[in-house]
Tab-separated table of C-alpha atoms in Angstrom:
chain	number	residue	atom	x	y	z
V	1	MET	CA	-218.934	226.904	-37.141
V	2	SER	CA	-215.759	225.391	-35.757
V	3	GLY	CA	-212.526	227.291	-35.948
V	4	ALA	CA	-214.338	230.606	-35.940
V	5	GLN	CA	-212.323	233.361	-34.349
V	6	VAL	CA	-213.730	235.176	-31.380
V	7	PHE	CA	-213.084	238.873	-31.572
V	8	GLU	CA	-213.026	241.017	-28.473
V	9	PRO	CA	-214.707	244.326	-28.953
V	10	ALA	CA	-212.363	247.304	-28.884
V	11	VAL	CA	-212.169	248.911	-25.505
V	12	ARG	CA	-213.617	252.395	-25.683
V	13	PRO	CA	-212.287	255.036	-23.303
V	14	GLY	CA	-214.194	254.891	-20.053
V	15	SER	CA	-215.668	251.466	-20.819
V	16	LEU	CA	-213.467	249.454	-18.462
V	17	ARG	CA	-215.742	247.913	-15.922
V	18	CYS	CA	-213.646	247.544	-12.802
V	19	PRO	CA	-210.467	248.887	-11.221
V	20	GLY	CA	-208.728	245.546	-11.741
V	21	GLU	CA	-209.148	245.822	-15.487
V	22	VAL	CA	-207.745	249.342	-15.493
V	23	PHE	CA	-204.815	248.237	-13.348
V	24	VAL	CA	-203.968	245.210	-15.505
V	25	ARG	CA	-204.201	247.270	-18.662
V	26	HIS	CA	-202.043	250.237	-17.573
V	27	ALA	CA	-199.858	249.448	-14.520
V	28	ARG	CA	-196.835	248.076	-16.387
V	29	GLU	CA	-196.564	250.977	-18.827
V	30	LEU	CA	-197.048	253.497	-16.004
V	31	ARG	CA	-194.176	251.906	-14.055
V	32	GLN	CA	-191.940	252.159	-17.128
V	33	PHE	CA	-193.018	255.752	-17.681
V	34	LEU	CA	-192.204	256.661	-14.086
V	35	ARG	CA	-188.851	254.876	-14.088
V	36	GLY	CA	-187.878	256.928	-17.124
V	37	ARG	CA	-189.133	260.160	-15.596
V	38	ARG	CA	-186.592	261.762	-13.279
V	39	GLY	CA	-185.452	258.285	-12.176
V	40	ALA	CA	-188.540	257.588	-10.112
V	41	HIS	CA	-187.131	255.136	-7.574
V	42	ASP	CA	-190.531	254.598	-6.081
V	43	ALA	CA	-192.356	253.923	-9.358
V	44	GLU	CA	-194.340	250.986	-7.946
V	45	ASP	CA	-195.650	253.061	-5.039
V	46	LEU	CA	-196.514	255.961	-7.339
V	47	VAL	CA	-198.421	253.677	-9.711
V	48	GLN	CA	-200.399	252.239	-6.819
V	49	GLU	CA	-201.085	255.706	-5.421
V	50	SER	CA	-202.327	256.833	-8.848
V	51	PHE	CA	-204.760	253.928	-9.008
V	52	VAL	CA	-205.907	254.538	-5.443
V	53	ARG	CA	-206.661	258.154	-6.306
V	54	LEU	CA	-208.615	257.130	-9.392
V	55	ILE	CA	-210.661	254.674	-7.337
V	56	GLU	CA	-211.204	257.232	-4.565
V	57	THR	CA	-212.680	259.696	-7.031
V	58	GLY	CA	-215.540	257.234	-7.447
V	59	ARG	CA	-215.523	258.070	-11.162
V	60	ILE	CA	-213.512	255.180	-12.552
V	61	GLN	CA	-216.318	254.254	-14.957
V	62	THR	CA	-217.014	257.823	-16.037
V	63	VAL	CA	-213.465	259.056	-16.657
V	64	ASN	CA	-213.275	259.391	-20.431
V	65	ASN	CA	-209.666	258.292	-20.681
V	66	PRO	CA	-208.396	256.482	-17.560
V	67	ARG	CA	-204.973	256.002	-19.134
V	68	ALA	CA	-204.493	259.754	-19.640
V	69	TRP	CA	-205.886	260.448	-16.175
V	70	LEU	CA	-203.423	257.953	-14.654
V	71	TYR	CA	-200.470	259.358	-16.612
V	72	HIS	CA	-201.322	262.877	-15.499
V	73	THR	CA	-201.781	261.854	-11.867
V	74	SER	CA	-198.664	259.688	-11.736
V	75	ALA	CA	-196.569	262.464	-13.328
V	76	ASN	CA	-197.821	264.887	-10.674
V	77	LEU	CA	-197.093	262.375	-7.921
V	78	ALA	CA	-193.578	261.783	-9.308
V	79	SER	CA	-192.986	265.523	-9.374
V	80	ASP	CA	-194.239	265.873	-5.798
V	81	ALA	CA	-192.014	262.989	-4.667
V	82	ALA	CA	-188.978	264.559	-6.353
V	83	ASP	CA	-189.749	267.908	-4.710
V	84	HIS	CA	-190.107	266.186	-1.351
V	85	ARG	CA	-186.746	264.420	-1.747
V	86	ARG	CA	-185.083	267.676	-2.848
V	87	VAL	CA	-186.408	269.595	0.157
V	88	ARG	CA	-185.571	266.774	2.514
V	89	HIS	CA	-182.018	266.663	1.160
V	90	ALA	CA	-181.688	270.446	1.412
V	91	VAL	CA	-182.699	270.591	5.072
V	92	HIS	CA	-180.881	267.452	6.175
V	93	VAL	CA	-177.485	268.198	7.627
V	94	GLU	CA	-175.265	265.173	8.118
V	95	GLY	CA	-174.188	264.588	11.678
V	96	THR	CA	-176.536	267.170	13.165
V	97	ASP	CA	-177.805	266.303	16.594
V	98	VAL	CA	-181.401	267.493	16.783
V	99	GLU	CA	-181.057	268.004	20.514
V	100	ALA	CA	-178.146	270.378	19.925
V	101	VAL	CA	-180.242	272.725	17.768
V	102	PRO	CA	-181.541	275.530	19.959
V	103	ASP	CA	-185.321	275.765	20.262
V	104	ARG	CA	-186.099	279.474	19.987
V	105	CYS	CA	-189.620	278.861	21.259
V	106	ALA	CA	-188.271	277.434	24.512
V	107	ASP	CA	-186.147	280.500	25.213
V	108	PRO	CA	-187.197	281.694	28.686
V	109	ALA	CA	-186.963	285.347	27.655
V	110	ARG	CA	-189.262	284.758	24.669
V	111	ILE	CA	-191.713	282.857	26.856
V	112	ALA	CA	-191.745	285.703	29.386
V	113	ASP	CA	-192.250	288.264	26.592
V	114	ALA	CA	-195.117	286.233	25.116
V	115	ARG	CA	-196.815	285.937	28.510
V	116	GLN	CA	-196.423	289.656	29.102
V	117	GLN	CA	-197.848	290.396	25.637
V	118	ALA	CA	-200.812	288.068	26.247
V	119	THR	CA	-201.495	289.790	29.573
V	120	LYS	CA	-201.456	293.204	27.882
V	121	VAL	CA	-203.835	292.017	25.155
V	122	TRP	CA	-206.191	290.498	27.735
V	123	SER	CA	-206.134	293.731	29.776
V	124	ALA	CA	-206.901	295.739	26.649
V	125	LEU	CA	-209.812	293.443	25.804
V	126	GLN	CA	-211.195	294.005	29.317
V	127	THR	CA	-211.524	297.722	28.508
V	128	LEU	CA	-213.948	296.954	25.662
V	129	PRO	CA	-217.695	296.931	26.236
V	130	GLN	CA	-218.900	293.469	27.254
V	131	PRO	CA	-220.832	292.715	24.020
V	132	CYS	CA	-217.826	293.687	21.907
V	133	ARG	CA	-215.488	291.551	23.994
V	134	GLN	CA	-217.953	288.640	23.980
V	135	ALA	CA	-218.292	288.718	20.192
V	136	PHE	CA	-214.503	288.655	19.866
V	137	LEU	CA	-214.167	285.729	22.275
V	138	PHE	CA	-216.920	283.802	20.474
V	139	ASN	CA	-215.071	284.326	17.209
V	140	ARG	CA	-211.482	283.703	18.291
V	141	PHE	CA	-211.869	281.114	21.035
V	142	ASP	CA	-215.089	279.312	20.147
V	143	GLY	CA	-214.577	279.565	16.383
V	144	LEU	CA	-218.057	280.939	15.690
V	145	SER	CA	-218.737	282.718	12.408
V	146	GLN	CA	-220.128	286.232	12.337
V	147	ARG	CA	-223.563	284.860	11.461
V	148	GLU	CA	-223.429	282.389	14.357
V	149	ILE	CA	-222.372	285.128	16.765
V	150	ALA	CA	-225.218	287.356	15.579
V	151	VAL	CA	-227.732	284.575	16.253
V	152	GLN	CA	-226.146	283.712	19.618
V	153	MET	CA	-226.142	287.330	20.803
V	154	GLY	CA	-229.394	288.395	19.140
V	155	ILE	CA	-227.773	291.233	17.175
V	156	SER	CA	-227.213	291.974	13.495
V	157	LYS	CA	-224.295	290.548	11.556
V	158	LYS	CA	-223.161	294.113	10.781
V	159	THR	CA	-222.972	294.861	14.511
V	160	VAL	CA	-220.890	291.728	15.039
V	161	GLU	CA	-218.582	292.885	12.264
V	162	ARG	CA	-218.145	296.275	13.944
V	163	TYR	CA	-217.470	294.608	17.309
V	164	LEU	CA	-214.832	292.320	15.798
V	165	LEU	CA	-213.123	295.188	13.996
V	166	ARG	CA	-213.040	297.232	17.196
V	167	ALA	CA	-211.583	294.318	19.206
V	168	LEU	CA	-208.995	293.563	16.534
V	169	ALA	CA	-207.986	297.217	16.384
V	170	THR	CA	-207.513	297.141	20.162
V	171	CYS	CA	-205.316	294.026	19.924
V	172	LEU	CA	-203.337	295.553	17.076
V	173	ALA	CA	-202.725	298.739	19.055
V	174	VAL	CA	-201.299	296.676	21.925
V	175	ALA	CA	-199.080	294.692	19.529
V	176	ASN	CA	-197.845	297.866	17.847
V	177	SER	CA	-197.036	299.500	21.195
V	178	ALA	CA	-195.064	296.393	22.218
V	179	THR	CA	-192.942	296.479	19.070
V	180	ALA	CA	-192.332	300.226	19.475
V	181	ASN	CA	-190.836	299.680	22.932
């Protein structure tokens, strides 16, 4: 049976076996697509990032249509890159010396005000009953959830909720009195 033609079976969506096959099959057309879309200067990087994301999903063999998935992902990445460039251009001021821009956070008056505010809040927290204060500190400083605090303190979750609300109301009252002055 010499001279017989060998036919490759048609590739069904999702039947590509490895990332290399997907890349070889679709990378060139994705680059062209991205170059035509909003002048994607970084088309090569966006194509690679699209493939990396497909591989990272761990579903490369189960995605029904890798081509469509890659087009969708690369279009989103191109849009994100364009947004990033637009924002970067909008906030970049030519000739601006970063050191010359005043840092409002470093303003000594603001620092003094913040320290005074923190002292007032701490003093207000000291007026709360110890379990209420402890629940608040567990939540805000140790990052414990209400359930974790309840277990730690041996009280109900509802009680923890009431303690946290009371402590927050105390802090809010201090903040409101500071802004009123």
